[in-house]
mmCIF file of C-alpha atoms in Angstrom:
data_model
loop_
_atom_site.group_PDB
_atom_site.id
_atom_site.type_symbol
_atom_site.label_atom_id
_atom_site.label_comp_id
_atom_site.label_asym_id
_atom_site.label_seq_id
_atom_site.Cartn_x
_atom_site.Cartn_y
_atom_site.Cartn_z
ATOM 1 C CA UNK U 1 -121.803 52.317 146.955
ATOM 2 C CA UNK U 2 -123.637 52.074 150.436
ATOM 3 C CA UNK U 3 -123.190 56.086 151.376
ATOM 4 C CA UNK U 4 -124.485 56.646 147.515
ATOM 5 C CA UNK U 5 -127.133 54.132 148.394
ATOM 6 C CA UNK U 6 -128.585 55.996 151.639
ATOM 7 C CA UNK U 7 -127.781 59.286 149.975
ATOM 8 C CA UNK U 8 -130.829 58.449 147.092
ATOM 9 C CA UNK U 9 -132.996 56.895 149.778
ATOM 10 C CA UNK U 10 -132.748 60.374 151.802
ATOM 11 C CA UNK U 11 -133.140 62.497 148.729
ATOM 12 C CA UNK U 12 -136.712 60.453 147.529
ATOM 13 C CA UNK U 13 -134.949 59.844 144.080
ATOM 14 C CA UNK U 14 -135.972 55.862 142.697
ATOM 15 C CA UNK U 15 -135.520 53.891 139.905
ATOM 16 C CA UNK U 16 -136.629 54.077 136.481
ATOM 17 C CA UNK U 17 -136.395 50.504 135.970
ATOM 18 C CA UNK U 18 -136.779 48.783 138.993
ATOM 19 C CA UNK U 19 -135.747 45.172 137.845
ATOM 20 C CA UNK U 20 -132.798 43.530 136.232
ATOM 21 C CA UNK U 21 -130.320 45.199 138.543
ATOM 22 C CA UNK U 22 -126.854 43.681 139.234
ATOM 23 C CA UNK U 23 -124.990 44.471 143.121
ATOM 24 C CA UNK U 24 -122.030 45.972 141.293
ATOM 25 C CA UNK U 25 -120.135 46.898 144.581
ATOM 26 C CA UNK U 26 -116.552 47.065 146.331
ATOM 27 C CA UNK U 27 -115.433 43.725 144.480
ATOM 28 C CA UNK U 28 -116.681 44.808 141.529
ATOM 29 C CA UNK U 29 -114.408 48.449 141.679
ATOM 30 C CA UNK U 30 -111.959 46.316 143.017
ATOM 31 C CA UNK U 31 -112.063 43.748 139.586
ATOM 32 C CA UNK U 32 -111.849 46.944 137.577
ATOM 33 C CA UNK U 33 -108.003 47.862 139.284
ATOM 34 C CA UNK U 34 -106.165 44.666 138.293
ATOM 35 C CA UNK U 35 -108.090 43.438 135.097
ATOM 36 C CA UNK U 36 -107.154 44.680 131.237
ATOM 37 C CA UNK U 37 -109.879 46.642 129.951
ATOM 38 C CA UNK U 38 -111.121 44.278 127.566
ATOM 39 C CA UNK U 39 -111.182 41.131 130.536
ATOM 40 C CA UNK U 40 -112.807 43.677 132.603
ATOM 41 C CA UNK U 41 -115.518 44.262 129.861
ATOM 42 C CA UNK U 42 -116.057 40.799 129.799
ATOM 43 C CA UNK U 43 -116.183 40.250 133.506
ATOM 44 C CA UNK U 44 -118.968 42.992 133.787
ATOM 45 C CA UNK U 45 -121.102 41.603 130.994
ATOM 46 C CA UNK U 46 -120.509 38.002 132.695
ATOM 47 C CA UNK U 47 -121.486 39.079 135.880
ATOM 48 C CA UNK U 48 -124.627 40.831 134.610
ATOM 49 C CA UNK U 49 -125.964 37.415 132.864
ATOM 50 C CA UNK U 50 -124.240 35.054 135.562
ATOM 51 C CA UNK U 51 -127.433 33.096 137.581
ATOM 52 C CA UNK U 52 -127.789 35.269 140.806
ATOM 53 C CA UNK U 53 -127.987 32.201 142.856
ATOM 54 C CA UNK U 54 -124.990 30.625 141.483
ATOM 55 C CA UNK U 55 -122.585 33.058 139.952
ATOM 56 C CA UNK U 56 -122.804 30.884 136.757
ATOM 57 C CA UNK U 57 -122.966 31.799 133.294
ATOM 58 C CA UNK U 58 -122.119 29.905 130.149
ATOM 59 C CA UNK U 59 -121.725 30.824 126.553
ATOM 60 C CA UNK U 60 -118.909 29.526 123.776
ATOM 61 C CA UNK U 61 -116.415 32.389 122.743
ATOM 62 C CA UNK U 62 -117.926 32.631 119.286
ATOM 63 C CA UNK U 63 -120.894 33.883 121.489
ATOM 64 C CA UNK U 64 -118.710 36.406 123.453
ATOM 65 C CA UNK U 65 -116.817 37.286 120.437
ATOM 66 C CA UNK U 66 -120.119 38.525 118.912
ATOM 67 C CA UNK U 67 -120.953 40.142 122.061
ATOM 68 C CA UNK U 68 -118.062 42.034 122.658
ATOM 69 C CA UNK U 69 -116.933 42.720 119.125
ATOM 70 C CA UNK U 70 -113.914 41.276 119.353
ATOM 71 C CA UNK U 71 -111.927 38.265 118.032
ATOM 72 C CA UNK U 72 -112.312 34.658 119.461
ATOM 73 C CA UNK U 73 -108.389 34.729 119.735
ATOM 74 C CA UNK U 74 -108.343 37.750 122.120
ATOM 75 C CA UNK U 75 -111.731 36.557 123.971
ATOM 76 C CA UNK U 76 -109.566 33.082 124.840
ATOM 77 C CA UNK U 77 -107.333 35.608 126.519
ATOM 78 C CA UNK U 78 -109.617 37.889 128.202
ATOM 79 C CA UNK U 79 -110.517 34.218 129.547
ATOM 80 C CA UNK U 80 -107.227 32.890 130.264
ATOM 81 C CA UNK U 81 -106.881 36.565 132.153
ATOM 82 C CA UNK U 82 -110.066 36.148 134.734
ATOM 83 C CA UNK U 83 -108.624 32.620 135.867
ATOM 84 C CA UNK U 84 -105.156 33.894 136.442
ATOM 85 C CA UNK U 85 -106.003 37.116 138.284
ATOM 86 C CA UNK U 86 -108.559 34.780 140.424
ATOM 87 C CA UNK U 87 -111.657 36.492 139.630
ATOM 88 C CA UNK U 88 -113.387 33.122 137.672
ATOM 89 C CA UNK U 89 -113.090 29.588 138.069
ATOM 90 C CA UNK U 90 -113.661 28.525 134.351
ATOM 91 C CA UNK U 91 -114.556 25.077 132.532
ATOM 92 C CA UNK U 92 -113.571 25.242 128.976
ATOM 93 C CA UNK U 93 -115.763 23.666 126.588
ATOM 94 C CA UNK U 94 -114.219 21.097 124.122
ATOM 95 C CA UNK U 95 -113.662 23.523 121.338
ATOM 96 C CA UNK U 96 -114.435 26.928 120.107
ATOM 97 C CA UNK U 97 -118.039 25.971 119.555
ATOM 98 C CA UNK U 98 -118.956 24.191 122.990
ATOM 99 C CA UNK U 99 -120.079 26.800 125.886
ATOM 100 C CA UNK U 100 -117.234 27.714 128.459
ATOM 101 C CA UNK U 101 -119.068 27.585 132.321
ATOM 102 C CA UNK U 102 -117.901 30.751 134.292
ATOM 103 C CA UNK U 103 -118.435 30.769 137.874
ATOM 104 C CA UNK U 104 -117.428 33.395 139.552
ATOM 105 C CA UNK U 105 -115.720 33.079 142.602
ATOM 106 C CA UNK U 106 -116.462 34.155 146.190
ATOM 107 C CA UNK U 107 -114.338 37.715 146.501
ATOM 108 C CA UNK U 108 -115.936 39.140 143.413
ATOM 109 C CA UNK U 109 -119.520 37.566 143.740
ATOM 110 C CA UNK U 110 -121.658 40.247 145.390
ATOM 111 C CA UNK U 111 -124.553 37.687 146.114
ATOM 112 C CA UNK U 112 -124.897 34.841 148.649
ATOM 113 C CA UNK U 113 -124.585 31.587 147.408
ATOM 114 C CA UNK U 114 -127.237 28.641 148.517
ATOM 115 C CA UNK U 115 -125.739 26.244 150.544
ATOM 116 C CA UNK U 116 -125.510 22.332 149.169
ATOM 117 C CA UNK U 117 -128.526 21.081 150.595
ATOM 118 C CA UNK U 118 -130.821 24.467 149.473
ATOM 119 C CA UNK U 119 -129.149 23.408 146.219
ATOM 120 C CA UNK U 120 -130.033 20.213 146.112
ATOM 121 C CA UNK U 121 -133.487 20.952 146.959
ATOM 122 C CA UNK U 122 -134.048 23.222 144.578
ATOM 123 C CA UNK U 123 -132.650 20.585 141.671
ATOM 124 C CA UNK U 124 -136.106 18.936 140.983
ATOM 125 C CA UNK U 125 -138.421 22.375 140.790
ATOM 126 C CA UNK U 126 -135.934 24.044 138.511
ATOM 127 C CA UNK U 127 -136.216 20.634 136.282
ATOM 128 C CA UNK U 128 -138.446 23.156 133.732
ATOM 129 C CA UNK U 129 -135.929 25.592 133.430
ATOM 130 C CA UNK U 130 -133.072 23.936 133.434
ATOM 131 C CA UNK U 131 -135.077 22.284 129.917
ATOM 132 C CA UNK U 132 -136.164 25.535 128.776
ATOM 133 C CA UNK U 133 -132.241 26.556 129.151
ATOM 134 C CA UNK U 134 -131.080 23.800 127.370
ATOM 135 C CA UNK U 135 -133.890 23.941 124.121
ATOM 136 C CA UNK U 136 -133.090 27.373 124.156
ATOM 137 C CA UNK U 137 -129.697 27.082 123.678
ATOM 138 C CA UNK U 138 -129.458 24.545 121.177
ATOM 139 C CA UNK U 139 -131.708 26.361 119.011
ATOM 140 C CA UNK U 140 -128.263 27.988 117.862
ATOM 141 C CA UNK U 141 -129.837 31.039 117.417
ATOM 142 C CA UNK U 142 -129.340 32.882 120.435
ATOM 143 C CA UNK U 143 -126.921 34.972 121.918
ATOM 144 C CA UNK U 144 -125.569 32.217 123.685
ATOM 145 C CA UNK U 145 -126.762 33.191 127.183
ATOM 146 C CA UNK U 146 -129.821 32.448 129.535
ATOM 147 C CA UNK U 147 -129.242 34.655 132.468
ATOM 148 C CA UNK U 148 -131.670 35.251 135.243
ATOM 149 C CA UNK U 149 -134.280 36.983 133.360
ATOM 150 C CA UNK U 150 -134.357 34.401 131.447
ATOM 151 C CA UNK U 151 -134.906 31.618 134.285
ATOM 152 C CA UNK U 152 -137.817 34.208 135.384
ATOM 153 C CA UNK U 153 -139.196 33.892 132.248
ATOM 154 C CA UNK U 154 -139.609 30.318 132.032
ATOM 155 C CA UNK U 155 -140.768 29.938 135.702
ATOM 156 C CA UNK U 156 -143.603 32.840 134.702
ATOM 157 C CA UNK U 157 -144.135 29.862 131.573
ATOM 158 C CA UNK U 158 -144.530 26.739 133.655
ATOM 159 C CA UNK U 159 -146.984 28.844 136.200
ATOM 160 C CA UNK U 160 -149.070 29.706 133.016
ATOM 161 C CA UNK U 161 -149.345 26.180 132.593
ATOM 162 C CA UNK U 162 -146.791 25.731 129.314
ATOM 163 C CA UNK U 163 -145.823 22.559 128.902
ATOM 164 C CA UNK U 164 -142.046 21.416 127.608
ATOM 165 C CA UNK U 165 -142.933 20.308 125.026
ATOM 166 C CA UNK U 166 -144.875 23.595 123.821
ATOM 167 C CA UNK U 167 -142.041 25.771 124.733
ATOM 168 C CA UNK U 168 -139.824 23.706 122.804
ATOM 169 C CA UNK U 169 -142.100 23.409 119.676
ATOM 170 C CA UNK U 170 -142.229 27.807 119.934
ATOM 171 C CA UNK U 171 -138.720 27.420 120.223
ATOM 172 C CA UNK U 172 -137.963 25.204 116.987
ATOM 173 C CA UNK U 173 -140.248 27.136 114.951
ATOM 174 C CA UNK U 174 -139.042 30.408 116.112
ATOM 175 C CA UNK U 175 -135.310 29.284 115.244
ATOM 176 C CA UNK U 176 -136.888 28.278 112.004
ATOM 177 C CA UNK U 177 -138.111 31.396 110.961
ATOM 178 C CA UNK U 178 -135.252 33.298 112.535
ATOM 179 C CA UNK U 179 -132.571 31.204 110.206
ATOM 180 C CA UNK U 180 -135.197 32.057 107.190
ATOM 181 C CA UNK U 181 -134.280 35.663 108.482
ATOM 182 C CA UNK U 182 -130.729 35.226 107.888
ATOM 183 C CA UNK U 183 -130.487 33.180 105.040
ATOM 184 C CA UNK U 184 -132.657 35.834 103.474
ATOM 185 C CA UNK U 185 -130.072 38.705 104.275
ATOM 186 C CA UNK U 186 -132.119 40.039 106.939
ATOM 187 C CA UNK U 187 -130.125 41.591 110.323
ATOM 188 C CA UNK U 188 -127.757 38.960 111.594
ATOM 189 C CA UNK U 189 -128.909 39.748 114.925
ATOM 190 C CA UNK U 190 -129.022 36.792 117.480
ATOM 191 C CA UNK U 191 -131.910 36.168 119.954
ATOM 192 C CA UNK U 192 -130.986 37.143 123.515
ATOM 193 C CA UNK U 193 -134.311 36.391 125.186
ATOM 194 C CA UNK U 194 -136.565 34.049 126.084
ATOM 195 C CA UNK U 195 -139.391 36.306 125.648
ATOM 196 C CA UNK U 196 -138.672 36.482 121.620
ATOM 197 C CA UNK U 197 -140.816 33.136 121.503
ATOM 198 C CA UNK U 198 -143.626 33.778 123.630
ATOM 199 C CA UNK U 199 -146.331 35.174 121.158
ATOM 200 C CA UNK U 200 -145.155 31.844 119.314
ATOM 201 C CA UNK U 201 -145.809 29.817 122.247
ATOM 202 C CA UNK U 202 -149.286 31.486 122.312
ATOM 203 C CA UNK U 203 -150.013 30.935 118.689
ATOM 204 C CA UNK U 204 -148.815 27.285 119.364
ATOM 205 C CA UNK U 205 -151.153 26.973 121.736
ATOM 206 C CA UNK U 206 -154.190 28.056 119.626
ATOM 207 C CA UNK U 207 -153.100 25.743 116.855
ATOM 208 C CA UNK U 208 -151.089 22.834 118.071
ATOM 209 C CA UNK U 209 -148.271 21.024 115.938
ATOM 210 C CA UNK U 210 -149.881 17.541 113.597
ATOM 211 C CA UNK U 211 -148.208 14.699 113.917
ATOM 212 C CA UNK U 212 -144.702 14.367 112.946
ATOM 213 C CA UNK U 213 -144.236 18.506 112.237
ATOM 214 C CA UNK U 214 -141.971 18.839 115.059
ATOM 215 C CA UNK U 215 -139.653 16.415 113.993
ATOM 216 C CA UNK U 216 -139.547 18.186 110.791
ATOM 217 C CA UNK U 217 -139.015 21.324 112.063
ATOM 218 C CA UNK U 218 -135.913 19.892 114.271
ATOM 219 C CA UNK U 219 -134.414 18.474 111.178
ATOM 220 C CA UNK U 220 -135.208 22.003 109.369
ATOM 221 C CA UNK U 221 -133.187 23.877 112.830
ATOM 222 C CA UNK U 222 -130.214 21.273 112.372
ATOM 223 C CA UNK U 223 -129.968 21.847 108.589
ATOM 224 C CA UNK U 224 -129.898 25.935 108.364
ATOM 225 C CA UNK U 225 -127.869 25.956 111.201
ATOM 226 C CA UNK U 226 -125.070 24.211 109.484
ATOM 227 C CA UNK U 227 -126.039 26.143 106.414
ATOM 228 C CA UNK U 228 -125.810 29.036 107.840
ATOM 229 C CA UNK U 229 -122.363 28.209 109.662
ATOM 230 C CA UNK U 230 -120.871 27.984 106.319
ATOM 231 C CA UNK U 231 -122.481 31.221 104.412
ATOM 232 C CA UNK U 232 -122.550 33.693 107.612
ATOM 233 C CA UNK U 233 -119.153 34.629 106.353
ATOM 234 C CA UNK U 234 -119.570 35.168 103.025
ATOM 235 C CA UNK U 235 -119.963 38.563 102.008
ATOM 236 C CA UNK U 236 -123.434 37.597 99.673
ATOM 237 C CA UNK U 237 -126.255 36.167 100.784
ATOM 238 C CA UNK U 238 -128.834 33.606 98.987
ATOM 239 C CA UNK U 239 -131.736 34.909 97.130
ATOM 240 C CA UNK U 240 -134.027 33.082 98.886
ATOM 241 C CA UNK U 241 -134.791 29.832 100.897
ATOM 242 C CA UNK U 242 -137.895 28.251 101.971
ATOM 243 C CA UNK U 243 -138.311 27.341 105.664
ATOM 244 C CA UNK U 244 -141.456 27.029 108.206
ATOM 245 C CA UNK U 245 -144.034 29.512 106.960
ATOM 246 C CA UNK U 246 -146.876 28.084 109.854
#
């Protein structure tokens, strides 16, 4: 990877995208020798939305299942697979529906790690996007991740001057609107970025919520998610529901 490296330095070539690029070197060839295909798959795709500074990632196997295109049954073992080989330590969430928190370990982590104390310091200025991660997530909406683009995103949004509680009105009323999607037999397809709300957080911000509307809207988010948790597998789709038009 280094001689190929120097090689496109010497030869002038660069990038077409010059962001969003993961360190996929020696441990990462070496991952591909003694995983399965399919744990390997899920190992790259891991590592690509793991937090650089951590080597974290979380997401619940329906998530990964969706992802991936495979079953949750076979993603438990493609999980089961990158803690025995020793590529991921891995805390399971309670059940199939509660995020699993990869970390992945030292040989196969490409990236240095911050030490405790940088860690700890950094705790109270990531407060906003450790919020925006969390809001984001629980909209249920989403592909289950919030990888470092992601954290970029939301540290561009507090700069800006975006409050919390404006990103997490955007993000209610964009779950909203995306369950109205689904529930009208538009494309199941999740949200997998934090930019998907921001020309809502604009138009929030030209015409804030009145009182009481974003309580509303949660309760709206809580009741087409389990609505749509039992229809998503039906093969029909309802005719219509009403949601948040604003």
């Amino acid at each position: 990877m280094a001689t190929e490296t120097q090689a496109l330095r010497k030869s002038g070539s660069t990038l077409k995208i010059s962001s969003g690029w993961f360190a996929a070197g020696v441990s990462f060839q070496r991952a591909l020798t003694v995983l399965s295909d399919g744990a390997f798959k899920l190992f790259a795709y891991v590592s690509l939305e793991a937090d650089r500074r951590t080597g974290r990632y979380e997401a619940t196997q329906t998530d990964l299942a969706r992802v991936l295109g495979k079953s949750r049954r076979i993603i438990g073992k493609y999980i089961a697979e990158l803690e025995r080989k020793g590529i991921c330590s891995i805390s399971s969430g309670r059940n199939q529906y509660a995020r699993n928190i990869f970390e992945i370990l030292d040989d196969y982590w490409p990236y240095n790690r911050p030490s405790i104390i940088e860690e700890a310091d950094g705790k109270e200025e990531d407060a906003y996007v450790a919020a925006a991660r969390d809001s984001f997530l629980a909209t249920g909406c989403t592909g289950g991740s919030f990888g470092a683009g992601d954290a970029r995103t939301a540290k561009i949004l507090e700069k800006r001057g975006v409050s919390l509680g404006e990103l997490q009105d955007a993000l209610f009323l964009g779950a909203c609107r995306k369950y109205v999607s689904w529930l009208n037999g538009g494309s199941p397809e999740p949200v997998v970025s934090l930019r998907y709300f921001e020309p809502i957080i604009s138009e929030i911000r030209e015409q804030p919520f009145p009182h009481g509307y974003r309580e509303y809207l949660q309760s709206k988010v809580r009741q087409m998610t389990r609505l749509w948790e039992e229809l998503k597998p039906a093969e029909g789709w309802p005719n219509s529901i009403d949601g948040a038009s604003r």
